[in-house]
Amino acid sequence: MSLKLSPFPFQSLVRIPPHLSYEEACAAVTAYNALMGSIPMKGGDTVLVQGIGGVSIFGLQFAVALGATVIATSSSDQKLEIAVNLGAHHLINYKKMPDWDKEVMKITNGRGVDHILEVGGAGTLVKSTNSVRYGGTINLIGTLAGAGDVISVPRGLHSRAAFLRGILIGSHTQFEAMNRLISANGIKPIVDKVFSFEDAIAAYEHLESQKHVGKVVIRVSKLQLVKD
């Protein structure tokens, strides 16, 4: 199968895993880059994912597939049930347990986690620093819990010799490697809701509400698959 499209640069296109739809196939490389970028995680590592949004869900699924122990946080017990069904090993409701960083250290027997998918920003970065192991990595992806022009670097980042790494998306090579991982493990992403392009504003409002589980998709147009 192929797409009848105008020519694109080679580095702009990848083949999607055959078991995924277009809506399922997008937006995962940010999470993959966080876990497998400059300091790749390995089997046996401990990963903390914040929330049950699109990037965090992908991070959870990738970490489980790669043999990590996953700690998931959320303000909703219902959402945490979804996380455990996807393979999360430990769950923390941060509304019921505001000092969730102390619970993370308890879970890890005082060691801390190897990788954190940090999506809260200024509002959670201090607790993430308290939760990371010595020499661990905090992957800064979002600022859902508050953001300003400047995010202060927590003092503990230095004393723990931890890495703070900003993440946007990822490379073409990472995208292809991620798709091989998805295909090998039969990973099916969670799509919370698909909006038409005309309803893009409603899609952003739904995303801002933080009521979603998994990713929110805006369908720009319907693409027609044709045989080679």
Coordinates of C-alpha atoms in Angstrom, one line a residue:
M1 CA 0.0 0.0 0.0
S2 CA 1.2 3.5 -0.7
L3 CA 0.0 7.1 -0.5
K4 CA -0.5 9.4 -3.5
L5 CA 1.1 12.5 -2.1
S6 CA 3.2 15.4 -3.4
P7 CA 7.0 14.7 -3.0
F8 CA 8.4 15.2 0.5
P9 CA 12.0 15.1 1.7
F10 CA 13.0 11.6 2.7
Q11 CA 13.7 12.6 6.2
S12 CA 10.1 13.9 6.6
L13 CA 8.4 10.5 6.2
V14 CA 8.5 7.2 8.0
R15 CA 6.5 4.0 7.4
I16 CA 3.9 3.5 10.2
P17 CA 3.5 0.1 11.9
P18 CA 1.0 -1.9 9.8
H19 CA -1.3 -2.6 12.8
L20 CA -1.8 1.1 13.5
S21 CA -4.2 3.7 12.1
Y22 CA -2.9 7.2 11.2
E23 CA -4.5 8.6 14.4
E24 CA -2.7 5.9 16.5
A25 CA 0.7 6.3 14.8
C26 CA 1.4 10.0 15.5
A27 CA 3.0 11.8 18.5
A28 CA 4.9 9.0 20.2
V29 CA 8.5 9.9 19.4
T30 CA 8.7 12.5 22.1
A31 CA 8.3 9.8 24.8
Y32 CA 10.7 7.5 22.9
N33 CA 13.3 10.2 22.7
A34 CA 12.9 10.9 26.5
L35 CA 13.6 7.2 27.3
M36 CA 16.0 6.2 24.6
G37 CA 17.9 9.5 23.8
S38 CA 21.2 10.6 25.1
I39 CA 21.1 8.3 28.1
P40 CA 19.0 5.3 27.0
M41 CA 17.1 3.4 29.6
K42 CA 17.7 -0.3 30.0
G43 CA 15.8 -3.3 31.4
G44 CA 15.6 -3.2 35.1
D45 CA 15.5 0.6 35.3
T46 CA 12.8 2.4 37.1
V47 CA 10.7 5.0 35.2
L48 CA 8.4 7.6 36.7
V49 CA 5.6 8.9 34.3
Q50 CA 3.6 11.9 35.4
G51 CA -0.1 11.9 34.5
I52 CA -2.0 9.8 32.0
G53 CA -1.8 12.1 29.0
G54 CA -0.5 11.1 25.5
V55 CA 3.3 11.4 26.1
S56 CA 3.1 9.8 29.5
I57 CA 1.0 6.8 28.3
F58 CA 3.4 6.2 25.5
G59 CA 6.3 6.5 27.9
L60 CA 4.6 3.9 30.2
Q61 CA 4.0 1.5 27.3
F62 CA 7.6 1.8 26.0
A63 CA 9.1 1.4 29.4
V64 CA 7.1 -1.7 30.1
A65 CA 8.0 -3.1 26.7
L66 CA 11.7 -2.5 27.4
G67 CA 11.6 -4.2 30.8
A68 CA 11.5 -1.3 33.2
T69 CA 9.6 -0.9 36.5
V70 CA 7.1 1.9 36.0
I71 CA 5.7 4.3 38.6
A72 CA 2.6 6.3 37.4
T73 CA 1.1 9.3 39.0
S74 CA -2.3 10.9 38.5
S75 CA -5.0 12.9 40.4
S76 CA -7.6 10.2 39.4
D77 CA -7.9 6.7 40.7
Q78 CA -9.9 5.8 37.6
K79 CA -7.0 6.9 35.4
L80 CA -4.6 5.0 37.5
E81 CA -6.6 1.9 36.9
I82 CA -5.9 2.4 33.2
A83 CA -2.2 2.8 33.9
V84 CA -2.1 -0.5 35.8
N85 CA -3.9 -2.3 33.0
L86 CA -1.1 -1.0 30.7
G87 CA 1.6 -2.5 32.9
A88 CA 2.4 0.1 35.5
H89 CA 3.8 -1.5 38.6
H90 CA 3.2 1.3 41.2
L91 CA 0.5 3.9 41.4
I92 CA 0.4 7.3 43.2
N93 CA -2.6 9.6 43.4
Y94 CA -0.9 12.9 44.0
K95 CA -4.0 14.6 45.3
K96 CA -4.3 12.0 48.1
M97 CA -0.6 12.0 48.5
P98 CA 0.8 15.5 47.9
D99 CA 4.3 14.5 49.0
W100 CA 4.5 11.9 46.2
D101 CA 8.2 12.3 46.0
K102 CA 8.6 10.7 49.4
E103 CA 6.4 7.8 48.2
V104 CA 8.6 7.3 45.2
M105 CA 11.7 7.1 47.4
K106 CA 9.8 4.6 49.6
I107 CA 8.9 2.4 46.6
T108 CA 12.5 2.5 45.4
N109 CA 14.0 1.7 48.8
G110 CA 15.6 5.1 48.9
R111 CA 17.4 4.8 45.6
G112 CA 15.2 7.0 43.4
V113 CA 14.2 6.5 39.8
D114 CA 16.4 6.3 36.8
H115 CA 14.2 8.3 34.4
I116 CA 11.4 10.8 34.9
L117 CA 9.0 12.0 32.2
E118 CA 8.5 15.5 33.6
V119 CA 5.4 17.1 32.2
G120 CA 4.5 19.4 35.1
G121 CA 7.3 22.0 34.8
A122 CA 7.8 24.5 37.6
G123 CA 5.0 23.0 39.6
T124 CA 6.6 19.5 39.9
L125 CA 10.3 19.9 39.1
V126 CA 11.4 20.1 42.7
K127 CA 9.5 16.9 43.6
S128 CA 11.0 15.2 40.5
T129 CA 14.5 16.2 41.6
N130 CA 13.7 14.7 45.0
S131 CA 12.6 11.5 43.3
V132 CA 15.5 10.9 40.8
R133 CA 18.4 8.7 41.7
Y134 CA 22.0 9.9 41.8
G135 CA 23.1 10.4 38.2
G136 CA 19.5 9.9 37.0
T137 CA 17.7 11.8 34.2
I138 CA 14.8 14.2 34.4
N139 CA 13.3 14.6 30.9
L140 CA 11.5 18.0 30.8
I141 CA 8.7 17.7 28.3
G142 CA 5.8 19.9 29.5
T143 CA 4.8 22.6 31.9
L144 CA 1.2 21.6 32.9
A145 CA 1.6 22.4 36.5
G146 CA 2.7 26.0 36.0
A147 CA 5.2 27.8 33.8
G148 CA 6.9 31.2 33.6
D149 CA 9.6 32.7 31.5
V150 CA 12.2 31.1 33.8
I151 CA 12.1 27.7 35.6
S152 CA 14.5 27.7 38.5
V153 CA 16.9 24.8 38.8
P154 CA 16.3 22.9 42.0
R155 CA 19.3 22.8 44.4
G156 CA 18.9 19.0 44.6
L157 CA 19.7 18.6 40.9
H158 CA 23.3 19.5 41.6
S159 CA 23.7 17.5 44.8
R160 CA 22.3 14.4 43.0
A161 CA 24.5 14.9 40.0
A162 CA 21.3 14.4 37.9
F163 CA 20.7 15.4 34.3
L164 CA 17.9 17.8 33.3
R165 CA 17.2 17.3 29.6
G166 CA 14.7 19.3 27.5
I167 CA 12.7 17.3 25.0
L168 CA 10.8 18.5 22.0
I169 CA 10.2 15.6 19.6
G170 CA 12.9 13.3 18.1
S171 CA 14.9 12.4 15.0
H172 CA 14.0 10.4 11.9
T173 CA 16.2 7.6 13.1
Q174 CA 14.5 7.5 16.5
F175 CA 11.1 7.4 14.8
E176 CA 12.0 4.4 12.8
A177 CA 13.5 2.6 15.8
M178 CA 10.4 3.4 17.8
N179 CA 8.2 2.0 15.1
R180 CA 10.2 -1.3 15.2
L181 CA 9.6 -1.4 19.0
I182 CA 5.9 -0.8 18.5
S183 CA 5.6 -3.5 15.8
A184 CA 7.7 -6.1 17.8
N185 CA 5.5 -5.7 20.9
G186 CA 2.2 -5.1 19.2
I187 CA 1.8 -1.8 21.1
K188 CA -1.6 -0.1 20.6
P189 CA -1.7 3.5 21.7
I190 CA -4.6 5.0 23.5
V191 CA -6.5 7.6 21.5
D192 CA -8.8 9.5 23.8
K193 CA -10.7 11.4 21.1
V194 CA -10.4 12.4 17.4
F195 CA -11.5 15.9 16.3
S196 CA -12.0 17.2 12.8
F197 CA -9.8 20.1 11.7
E198 CA -12.9 22.3 11.9
D199 CA -13.2 21.5 15.6
A200 CA -9.5 22.2 16.4
I201 CA -10.4 24.8 19.0
A202 CA -12.6 22.2 20.8
A203 CA -9.7 19.8 20.7
Y204 CA -7.4 22.2 22.4
E205 CA -10.0 23.0 25.0
H206 CA -10.4 19.2 25.7
L207 CA -6.6 18.9 26.0
E208 CA -6.5 21.9 28.4
S209 CA -9.2 20.4 30.6
Q210 CA -6.8 17.4 31.3
K211 CA -9.7 15.1 31.4
H212 CA -8.2 13.0 28.6
V213 CA -6.5 9.6 28.8
G214 CA -3.9 9.1 26.1
K215 CA -3.7 11.5 23.2
V216 CA -6.0 13.9 21.6
V217 CA -5.9 13.9 17.8
I218 CA -6.9 16.5 15.2
R219 CA -7.6 14.9 11.9
V220 CA -6.4 17.4 9.2
S221 CA -7.9 15.4 6.3
K222 CA -8.8 11.9 5.3
L223 CA -6.0 10.2 3.3
Q224 CA -6.8 7.5 0.8
L225 CA -4.7 4.4 0.6
V226 CA -4.1 2.9 -2.8
K227 CA -2.3 -0.2 -3.9
D228 CA 1.1 0.1 -5.5

